[in-house]
């Protein structure tokens, strides 16, 4: 028999359930109880796109060291779904634990000799305690929560307090849930032994909060001055619009009159939503939509109009598996190219690439300043893992003295003073013209907004020289954007190395652990996290300084690598693809193993259990 895994505050638990079984609440309580004990947790919900009946998984990384990405491998599998039994059992680490409902006997062929089996007759306990089918279905989850509370050493009073909070609005439900918790706890205490995996109270959580990226981005839009949201429901972006709505109701009503100082429109489709955003931006409002890849595809023509007519707006793209409908409830970094070059013809768009909820908030606000300053559409590129999963982060911070940057807006006073207004005229070499807002002046400063070619004074013209001049000015504006977007973050290895790695977005927490693992094995690699497109020179200097640079991303076609080659003229042989695109968030073990392999390192501890 393989030696049982023993660990304190450092293991992976995975719940295998059925969608619609009511397990989400119990699993969420499990996570919150660990956080209340001061132990950092990273949680990933992997769920199907149908309403009910298909498998769902909830993977929890417990890490006293603070690693919050997926590690890879499972130490304790809570196997509640017979449909996925074989797959779930196969994921368990040698020496790990399998917790299951032992009411009905299972053939020995369904188990592994190197896994510790922990059976609890959940169905029998439920049937004995409850007559109503609805109670049996829901409270079964609380019973296994009670058993895990004993087996892992979770403080029971913490779970009971959470149950009281969970059902504070329906206090009649509290006694039944406490009873179910007690049933599971007592049976495990009387018939089972505690596992080798232990939870011990610590103080590593501090004042951090547990929040998803969509909520953070919605709040960032409020702080960034957004007043118009036009959107059409699509997974996984819908909760971003819902969060913005909730925060506006709380923060954006006149305290004296109660009037709403915002407009939120659920449009009839994605095309209508981006049309509304473009119209609102032209009128001077800070406007946005939130969508995913299919929505961006439908919005192409309006995105092109925004680029060419130079109308500000923001698109929050919460990426998912594609193309077409693809895997709408699975994560990927799959829209980088389609967003960077959205629409037809020669277009380039600014992309912000947050790594988690903190930057979703920060970049969510910044996007509106950039949209006004650059007079163009700005993309904020989240993904499902970042947008819909809750992450443990530092509290949001905001500079109360910060002033919104509206960019080059010509006022009535400037027009009265005789300013030469040319809507598409570059007066200072940064490629950004001055604009006026409707009704600025009764007789001056007006112009015709068109999607066709025009001269610097917005007069229709299809002369080749005029068109070329305008297109080159738009490139100058894109160059100016390089100095305005968030710069990359470079992390140097402890010693000089010829290897580098580039990554972005939600890959960040797994990358942190992978780099630490390589360093522990004596393997040196420099790292650079890209936070925006266009790419500034430091990124290409980083590539030039290394013989090989690994580009880690979560899509099939190495879209970031393609963008780097296209924009920087980089020799493709210098950029090594490291790709994960199965719909699940990337793991530290995968990254560490692939980087070690690419550097010719014969063996690392990636994939091994280090205790």
XYZ file of C-alpha atoms in Angstrom:
611
model
C 0.000 0.000 0.000
C 1.324 3.442 -0.917
C 2.123 5.599 2.067
C -0.823 7.923 2.822
C -0.259 11.580 2.036
C 0.184 13.719 5.123
C 0.045 17.501 4.946
C -1.008 20.494 7.005
C -2.679 23.417 5.212
C -1.261 22.293 1.861
C -3.429 20.024 -0.297
C -6.025 19.877 -3.067
C -9.643 18.821 -2.558
C -11.950 18.207 -5.498
C -15.714 17.750 -5.280
C -17.322 15.742 -8.087
C -21.056 16.481 -8.105
C -24.054 16.668 -10.429
C -25.244 20.052 -11.673
C -28.487 21.017 -9.955
C -27.936 18.817 -6.885
C -27.590 21.725 -4.473
C -23.934 20.934 -3.794
C -22.656 24.415 -4.656
C -23.837 25.885 -1.363
C -22.177 23.177 0.753
C -18.946 23.372 -1.233
C -18.936 27.155 -0.837
C -19.361 26.787 2.914
C -16.394 24.392 2.945
C -14.187 27.047 1.323
C -15.395 29.857 3.566
C -14.773 27.766 6.685
C -11.144 27.265 5.668
C -10.768 30.991 5.016
C -12.298 31.752 8.426
C -9.548 29.589 9.916
C -7.017 31.941 8.332
C -5.811 29.529 5.631
C -5.542 30.838 2.038
C -7.662 29.053 -0.560
C -7.958 29.105 -4.335
C -11.257 27.751 -5.693
C -12.198 26.762 -9.239
C -15.734 25.881 -10.301
C -15.865 23.692 -13.422
C -19.444 23.342 -14.568
C -21.458 22.359 -17.658
C -23.447 24.677 -19.901
C -26.757 22.868 -19.409
C -29.105 23.629 -16.521
C -29.184 20.295 -14.716
C -27.904 16.738 -14.752
C -24.362 16.919 -16.136
C -21.158 16.606 -14.098
C -19.746 19.560 -12.207
C -16.486 19.845 -10.278
C -15.293 22.231 -7.605
C -11.541 22.187 -7.026
C -10.075 23.788 -3.914
C -6.407 24.553 -3.428
C -5.564 24.851 0.255
C -2.194 26.556 0.611
C -0.708 27.967 3.775
C 2.110 29.247 1.558
C -0.385 31.331 -0.374
C -0.353 29.609 -3.773
C -3.765 30.363 -5.256
C -3.600 28.876 -8.754
C -4.346 25.277 -9.657
C -1.494 23.003 -8.648
C -2.425 19.889 -10.591
C -3.385 16.556 -9.071
C -5.941 15.827 -6.340
C -5.185 14.756 -2.764
C -8.786 14.244 -1.631
C -11.551 13.420 -4.107
C -15.104 13.796 -2.796
C -16.751 11.526 -5.373
C -20.485 12.183 -5.379
C -21.169 11.472 -9.075
C -21.257 7.823 -10.268
C -21.157 8.997 -13.913
C -17.619 10.344 -13.553
C -16.327 7.834 -10.995
C -13.540 6.287 -13.073
C -12.259 9.646 -14.263
C -12.374 11.109 -10.763
C -10.586 8.173 -9.144
C -7.855 8.357 -11.791
C -7.048 11.956 -10.790
C -6.144 11.115 -7.197
C -2.469 11.289 -6.255
C -0.858 8.028 -5.083
C -1.405 7.915 -1.332
C -4.373 10.276 -1.640
C -7.909 9.831 -0.373
C -11.234 8.881 -1.951
C -14.344 9.950 -0.019
C -17.579 8.433 -1.323
C -21.128 7.341 -0.484
C -20.761 3.747 0.680
C -24.492 2.999 1.059
C -24.329 0.576 -1.870
C -21.368 -1.808 -2.149
C -18.941 -1.191 -5.019
C -16.807 -3.856 -6.776
C -13.144 -3.821 -5.854
C -12.271 -3.096 -9.489
C -13.658 0.429 -8.973
C -10.930 1.298 -6.468
C -7.162 1.772 -6.641
C -4.696 -0.048 -4.434
C -2.629 3.126 -3.953
C -5.560 5.273 -2.769
C -7.030 5.405 0.750
C -10.776 4.765 0.618
C -13.055 6.613 3.042
C -16.668 5.453 2.809
C -19.654 7.100 4.495
C -23.225 5.787 3.968
C -24.611 9.180 3.031
C -27.798 8.008 1.357
C -28.621 5.665 4.229
C -28.041 8.429 6.777
C -30.267 10.787 4.795
C -33.050 8.237 4.391
C -32.999 7.483 8.098
C -33.129 11.148 9.110
C -35.494 12.671 6.528
C -38.720 11.524 4.887
C -39.074 14.344 2.343
C -37.179 13.791 -0.954
C -36.275 17.502 -1.165
C -34.599 17.427 2.256
C -32.751 14.237 1.393
C -31.386 15.828 -1.764
C -30.202 19.098 -0.228
C -29.145 18.001 3.255
C -27.069 15.116 1.934
C -24.531 17.782 0.959
C -24.484 19.213 4.483
C -24.005 15.723 5.924
C -20.855 15.185 3.850
C -19.738 18.683 4.883
C -20.098 17.565 8.515
C -18.045 14.442 7.874
C -15.286 16.438 6.172
C -15.306 18.865 9.082
C -14.256 15.997 11.351
C -11.922 14.254 8.894
C -9.889 17.388 8.085
C -10.005 19.110 11.465
C -12.165 22.066 10.447
C -13.498 23.934 13.472
C -17.152 22.913 13.693
C -18.254 26.135 15.365
C -16.948 28.032 12.307
C -19.153 25.972 9.982
C -22.160 26.402 12.280
C -21.653 30.173 12.300
C -21.493 30.172 8.510
C -24.732 28.192 8.276
C -26.401 30.760 10.535
C -25.163 33.549 8.255
C -26.143 31.681 5.088
C -29.750 31.277 6.217
C -30.113 34.477 8.226
C -32.960 35.570 5.928
C -34.674 32.184 6.413
C -33.967 31.314 10.053
C -36.357 28.353 9.999
C -33.807 26.485 7.841
C -30.941 26.849 10.296
C -31.835 24.023 12.743
C -32.206 21.431 9.967
C -28.831 22.338 8.496
C -27.118 22.273 11.897
C -28.687 18.866 12.502
C -27.427 17.523 9.161
C -23.942 18.846 9.907
C -24.068 17.054 13.263
C -25.170 13.764 11.660
C -22.192 13.766 9.298
C -19.730 14.875 11.959
C -20.874 12.297 14.535
C -20.902 9.374 12.098
C -17.399 10.204 10.862
C -16.142 10.618 14.434
C -17.629 7.281 15.509
C -16.657 5.161 12.497
C -13.686 6.824 10.744
C -10.238 8.145 11.555
C -9.065 11.679 10.728
C -7.200 11.933 7.435
C -3.524 12.665 7.009
C -4.604 15.987 5.500
C -5.039 18.529 8.282
C -6.354 22.046 8.615
C -4.799 24.135 11.336
C -5.806 27.683 12.250
C -3.336 30.338 11.110
C -3.367 34.036 10.238
C -2.374 33.984 6.546
C -5.636 35.445 5.168
C -5.538 38.774 6.988
C -7.859 41.441 5.586
C -8.022 39.928 2.110
C -11.367 39.548 0.391
C -12.849 36.722 -1.703
C -14.341 38.104 -4.911
C -14.726 37.315 -8.615
C -13.325 39.371 -11.469
C -16.674 40.268 -13.022
C -17.789 41.895 -9.774
C -14.463 43.718 -9.528
C -14.695 44.961 -13.119
C -18.276 46.145 -12.590
C -17.184 48.138 -9.555
C -14.201 49.466 -11.513
C -16.566 50.743 -14.203
C -18.504 52.670 -11.551
C -15.317 54.225 -10.176
C -14.144 54.917 -13.721
C -17.154 57.137 -14.332
C -19.209 54.870 -16.575
C -22.800 56.064 -16.839
C -24.100 53.878 -19.691
C -24.096 50.078 -19.933
C -25.719 48.407 -22.941
C -25.407 44.639 -22.956
C -26.885 41.362 -24.096
C -26.702 38.254 -21.857
C -23.933 35.794 -22.683
C -21.899 33.405 -20.549
C -19.557 34.188 -18.846
C -19.991 37.994 -18.875
C -23.576 38.425 -17.652
C -22.636 38.805 -13.990
C -20.436 41.805 -14.862
C -23.455 43.801 -16.039
C -25.412 42.564 -13.030
C -22.645 43.717 -10.672
C -22.523 47.147 -12.354
C -26.305 47.402 -11.970
C -26.162 46.511 -8.277
C -23.389 49.009 -7.555
C -25.149 51.754 -9.513
C -28.314 51.225 -7.486
C -26.254 51.646 -4.357
C -23.913 54.447 -5.421
C -25.404 56.279 -8.395
C -28.714 57.704 -7.182
C -29.036 61.378 -6.311
C -29.228 61.455 -2.496
C -31.835 64.257 -2.564
C -34.105 63.347 -5.478
C -33.430 59.620 -5.723
C -32.947 59.970 -9.487
C -30.709 57.454 -11.231
C -27.542 58.935 -12.688
C -26.969 56.088 -15.081
C -28.623 54.182 -17.927
C -28.515 50.395 -18.219
C -30.101 48.803 -21.272
C -30.439 45.101 -21.971
C -30.374 45.298 -25.746
C -32.058 42.910 -28.171
C -28.677 41.553 -29.317
C -24.951 42.245 -29.252
C -25.072 44.401 -32.363
C -27.618 46.732 -30.784
C -25.625 46.903 -27.551
C -22.396 48.046 -29.210
C -24.394 50.505 -31.329
C -25.773 52.057 -28.151
C -22.304 52.223 -26.614
C -20.958 53.944 -29.725
C -23.799 56.463 -29.745
C -23.398 57.201 -26.058
C -19.629 57.627 -26.460
C -20.167 60.076 -29.315
C -22.454 62.087 -27.026
C -19.776 62.307 -24.335
C -20.971 59.584 -21.949
C -18.630 56.935 -20.606
C -20.222 53.775 -21.967
C -19.431 50.075 -22.105
C -20.700 46.653 -22.979
C -19.669 43.261 -21.621
C -19.635 40.156 -23.769
C -17.621 37.120 -24.824
C -16.064 35.909 -28.080
C -19.297 35.352 -30.057
C -20.447 38.832 -29.092
C -17.184 40.392 -30.269
C -17.675 38.615 -33.597
C -21.099 40.195 -34.013
C -19.866 43.653 -32.999
C -17.155 43.907 -35.658
C -18.693 46.610 -37.865
C -19.455 48.987 -35.013
C -15.984 48.372 -33.560
C -14.523 49.419 -36.897
C -16.701 52.549 -36.905
C -15.482 53.425 -33.417
C -11.874 53.034 -34.541
C -12.197 55.043 -37.744
C -14.609 57.740 -36.498
C -12.629 57.864 -33.227
C -15.443 57.380 -30.743
C -14.583 56.253 -27.197
C -16.076 53.148 -25.603
C -15.133 50.078 -23.561
C -15.711 46.381 -24.178
C -15.226 43.890 -21.345
C -14.531 40.588 -23.100
C -14.853 37.672 -20.669
C -13.289 34.948 -22.794
C -14.489 31.349 -23.034
C -13.804 28.245 -25.102
C -14.538 28.693 -28.799
C -14.961 29.059 -31.704
C -18.727 29.222 -32.299
C -20.605 28.162 -29.165
C -17.563 26.070 -28.193
C -17.454 25.464 -24.460
C -19.409 28.409 -23.060
C -18.768 27.515 -19.417
C -15.059 26.695 -19.760
C -12.164 29.115 -19.715
C -9.683 30.065 -22.442
C -7.597 33.040 -23.525
C -9.106 32.694 -26.956
C -9.960 36.197 -28.224
C -6.595 37.967 -28.159
C -6.149 38.137 -31.927
C -9.802 38.745 -32.761
C -9.930 41.672 -30.303
C -6.556 43.183 -31.239
C -7.504 43.378 -34.928
C -11.303 43.515 -34.605
C -13.230 44.661 -37.684
C -12.064 44.615 -41.294
C -9.282 46.646 -42.871
C -6.304 48.029 -41.008
C -7.408 48.261 -37.394
C -5.566 47.912 -34.116
C -7.171 48.133 -30.703
C -5.861 48.701 -27.217
C -6.167 45.616 -24.986
C -5.828 45.601 -21.214
C -4.850 42.212 -19.762
C -5.620 42.009 -16.023
C -4.230 39.098 -13.989
C -7.054 38.890 -11.437
C -9.817 40.827 -9.645
C -7.521 43.584 -8.332
C -6.495 44.521 -11.850
C -10.049 43.931 -13.114
C -11.030 46.775 -10.791
C -7.998 48.912 -11.632
C -8.108 48.351 -15.397
C -11.913 48.515 -15.382
C -11.615 52.135 -14.263
C -8.517 52.934 -16.342
C -10.192 51.740 -19.553
C -12.558 54.727 -19.548
C -9.715 57.222 -19.157
C -7.881 55.542 -22.038
C -11.026 55.486 -24.192
C -11.521 59.234 -23.741
C -7.830 60.060 -24.036
C -7.312 57.988 -27.182
C -10.842 58.432 -28.564
C -11.231 54.766 -29.408
C -12.659 51.458 -28.220
C -10.720 49.828 -25.369
C -10.910 46.088 -24.667
C -10.527 44.716 -21.138
C -9.712 41.025 -21.587
C -10.939 38.847 -18.734
C -11.677 35.131 -18.995
C -14.120 32.761 -17.316
C -11.645 31.626 -14.651
C -10.938 35.203 -13.663
C -14.449 36.523 -14.211
C -16.671 33.901 -12.567
C -14.449 32.254 -9.946
C -13.800 33.892 -6.597
C -10.177 34.813 -5.882
C -8.518 35.718 -2.584
C -7.126 39.216 -3.059
C -6.059 42.356 -1.229
C -8.861 44.900 -0.712
C -9.461 47.299 -3.586
C -7.701 50.656 -3.343
C -8.709 53.951 -4.893
C -7.074 57.372 -4.901
C -9.832 59.745 -3.776
C -7.965 62.648 -5.399
C -7.869 60.984 -8.790
C -9.444 63.073 -11.563
C -11.054 61.455 -14.591
C -9.045 62.070 -17.766
C -11.465 63.233 -20.486
C -8.719 63.835 -23.023
C -8.765 66.523 -25.704
C -12.242 68.057 -25.534
C -12.544 71.539 -27.007
C -14.767 73.836 -24.960
C -17.054 76.695 -25.983
C -14.541 79.126 -24.513
C -11.753 77.736 -26.676
C -13.942 77.998 -29.771
C -14.954 81.563 -28.897
C -11.283 82.434 -28.521
C -10.738 81.411 -32.156
C -9.271 77.914 -31.810
C -8.776 76.200 -35.166
C -10.987 73.137 -34.829
C -10.245 70.265 -37.157
C -11.889 67.124 -35.867
C -9.212 64.824 -37.304
C -6.291 67.215 -37.216
C -3.101 66.228 -35.391
C -1.886 69.442 -33.799
C 0.902 68.155 -31.542
C 2.219 64.982 -33.132
C 0.658 62.418 -30.792
C -1.939 61.391 -33.379
C -4.844 62.400 -31.130
C -7.113 65.163 -32.465
C -9.384 67.464 -30.503
C -13.083 66.676 -30.345
C -16.191 68.583 -29.359
C -19.282 67.237 -27.671
C -22.797 67.889 -29.023
C -24.225 71.332 -28.078
C -20.817 72.680 -27.064
C -21.357 75.901 -29.048
C -24.372 77.232 -31.006
C -22.416 77.861 -34.198
C -18.857 76.557 -33.886
C -17.210 73.203 -33.395
C -19.717 71.046 -35.228
C -18.573 68.317 -37.596
C -20.020 65.425 -39.565
C -19.270 62.007 -38.085
C -18.797 59.472 -40.841
C -17.359 56.036 -41.389
C -16.020 57.035 -44.790
C -12.691 58.686 -45.539
C -12.366 62.401 -44.762
C -9.786 65.144 -44.388
C -8.560 66.655 -41.100
C -11.621 68.933 -40.993
C -14.037 65.984 -41.310
C -14.876 66.856 -44.935
C -15.609 63.874 -47.151
C -12.652 62.901 -49.319
C -11.518 59.738 -51.067
C -8.229 61.169 -52.241
C -5.483 58.640 -51.692
C -3.142 61.078 -49.990
C -5.857 62.200 -47.572
C -6.718 58.611 -46.675
C -3.049 57.663 -46.156
C -2.482 60.724 -43.966
C -5.420 59.758 -41.746
C -4.357 56.104 -41.472
C -0.807 57.083 -40.560
C -2.135 59.461 -37.924
C -4.096 56.572 -36.411
C -0.822 54.634 -36.210
C 0.801 57.572 -34.417
C -2.057 57.499 -31.939
C -1.443 53.786 -31.413
C 2.213 54.582 -30.715
C 1.101 57.170 -28.164
C -0.979 54.468 -26.469
C 2.232 52.585 -25.634
C 3.109 55.271 -23.098
C -0.363 55.245 -21.534
C -1.145 51.550 -21.014
C 0.103 49.556 -17.987
C 3.736 48.488 -18.522
C 4.850 44.850 -18.309
C 6.124 43.431 -15.031
C 9.523 41.720 -15.139
C 10.735 39.202 -12.580
C 14.446 38.377 -12.727
C 15.797 34.984 -11.693
C 18.296 34.721 -8.843
C 21.115 34.268 -11.335
C 21.747 35.152 -14.979
C 19.930 32.931 -17.448
C 19.424 32.621 -21.187
C 15.819 31.520 -20.722
C 12.737 33.668 -20.306
C 9.002 33.149 -20.062
C 6.177 35.487 -21.091
C 2.615 35.118 -19.836
C -0.476 37.157 -19.063
C -3.885 37.209 -17.420
C -5.235 34.382 -15.272
C -2.113 32.273 -15.895
C -0.443 34.415 -13.227
C -1.188 32.483 -9.983
C -0.125 29.139 -11.472
C 2.962 30.779 -12.964
C 3.963 32.159 -9.546
C 4.093 28.667 -8.104
C 5.772 27.157 -11.165
C 8.574 29.729 -11.026
C 9.069 29.070 -7.319
C 9.230 25.338 -8.027
C 11.847 25.792 -10.739
C 13.898 28.034 -8.482
C 13.744 25.397 -5.726
C 15.129 22.896 -8.243
C 17.963 25.267 -9.136
C 16.506 26.161 -12.539
C 16.764 29.850 -13.449
C 14.280 31.563 -15.762
C 13.388 35.242 -16.102
C 9.693 36.076 -16.370
C 7.681 38.902 -17.918
C 3.950 39.441 -17.506
C 2.321 41.422 -20.301
C -0.465 43.712 -19.123
C -1.482 45.494 -22.309
C -1.363 45.751 -26.082
C 0.195 47.686 -27.854
C 3.500 46.212 -26.744
C 6.149 48.619 -25.550
C 9.845 48.246 -26.250
C 10.725 46.586 -22.944
C 8.897 43.443 -24.067
C 11.007 43.056 -27.196
C 14.170 43.929 -25.273
C 13.312 41.070 -22.912
C 12.942 38.684 -25.846
C 16.201 39.862 -27.423
C 18.067 39.318 -24.154
C 17.287 35.575 -24.065
C 18.120 32.679 -26.362
C 14.689 31.086 -25.850
C 11.496 32.610 -24.492
C 8.522 30.440 -23.590
C 5.130 32.006 -24.264
C 2.546 30.467 -21.948
C -1.103 30.938 -22.861
C -4.447 29.208 -22.732
C -5.468 28.687 -26.360
C -4.640 26.298 -29.200
C -3.135 28.664 -31.752
C -0.598 30.557 -29.597
C -2.375 33.864 -30.185
C -0.126 36.024 -27.993
C 2.953 34.510 -29.629
C 1.489 35.338 -33.044
C 0.840 38.913 -31.942
C 4.413 39.276 -30.656
C 5.846 37.984 -33.933
C 3.561 40.185 -36.012
C 4.097 43.384 -34.036
C 7.785 43.020 -33.181
C 9.235 41.145 -36.124
C 10.511 38.503 -33.703
C 12.154 35.358 -35.053
C 9.523 32.659 -34.409
C 12.242 30.176 -33.437
C 12.986 32.259 -30.329
C 9.432 31.932 -28.999
C 8.449 28.486 -27.691
C 4.744 27.650 -27.376
C 3.426 26.401 -24.040
C -0.305 25.892 -24.522
C -3.203 24.747 -22.354
C -6.677 24.743 -23.927
C -8.768 21.933 -22.429
C -11.145 24.440 -20.823
C -9.732 24.029 -17.320
C -7.497 26.693 -15.756
C -3.806 26.036 -16.302
C -1.847 24.318 -13.505
C 1.518 25.054 -11.909
C 2.700 21.502 -12.545
C 1.945 21.752 -16.251
C 3.884 25.005 -16.592
C 6.829 23.785 -14.528
C 7.056 20.511 -16.412
C 6.848 22.131 -19.864
C 9.422 24.802 -19.053
C 11.827 22.253 -17.565
C 11.405 20.039 -20.615
C 12.015 22.966 -22.972
C 15.202 23.879 -21.114
C 16.469 20.299 -21.206
C 16.303 19.862 -17.430
C 16.313 16.078 -16.866
C 14.153 16.042 -13.750
C 12.351 18.506 -11.530
C 9.942 18.078 -8.681
C 7.038 19.123 -10.896
C 4.337 16.527 -10.562
C 5.768 15.036 -7.377
C 4.254 15.423 -3.946
C 6.702 17.505 -1.931
C 5.761 17.506 1.752
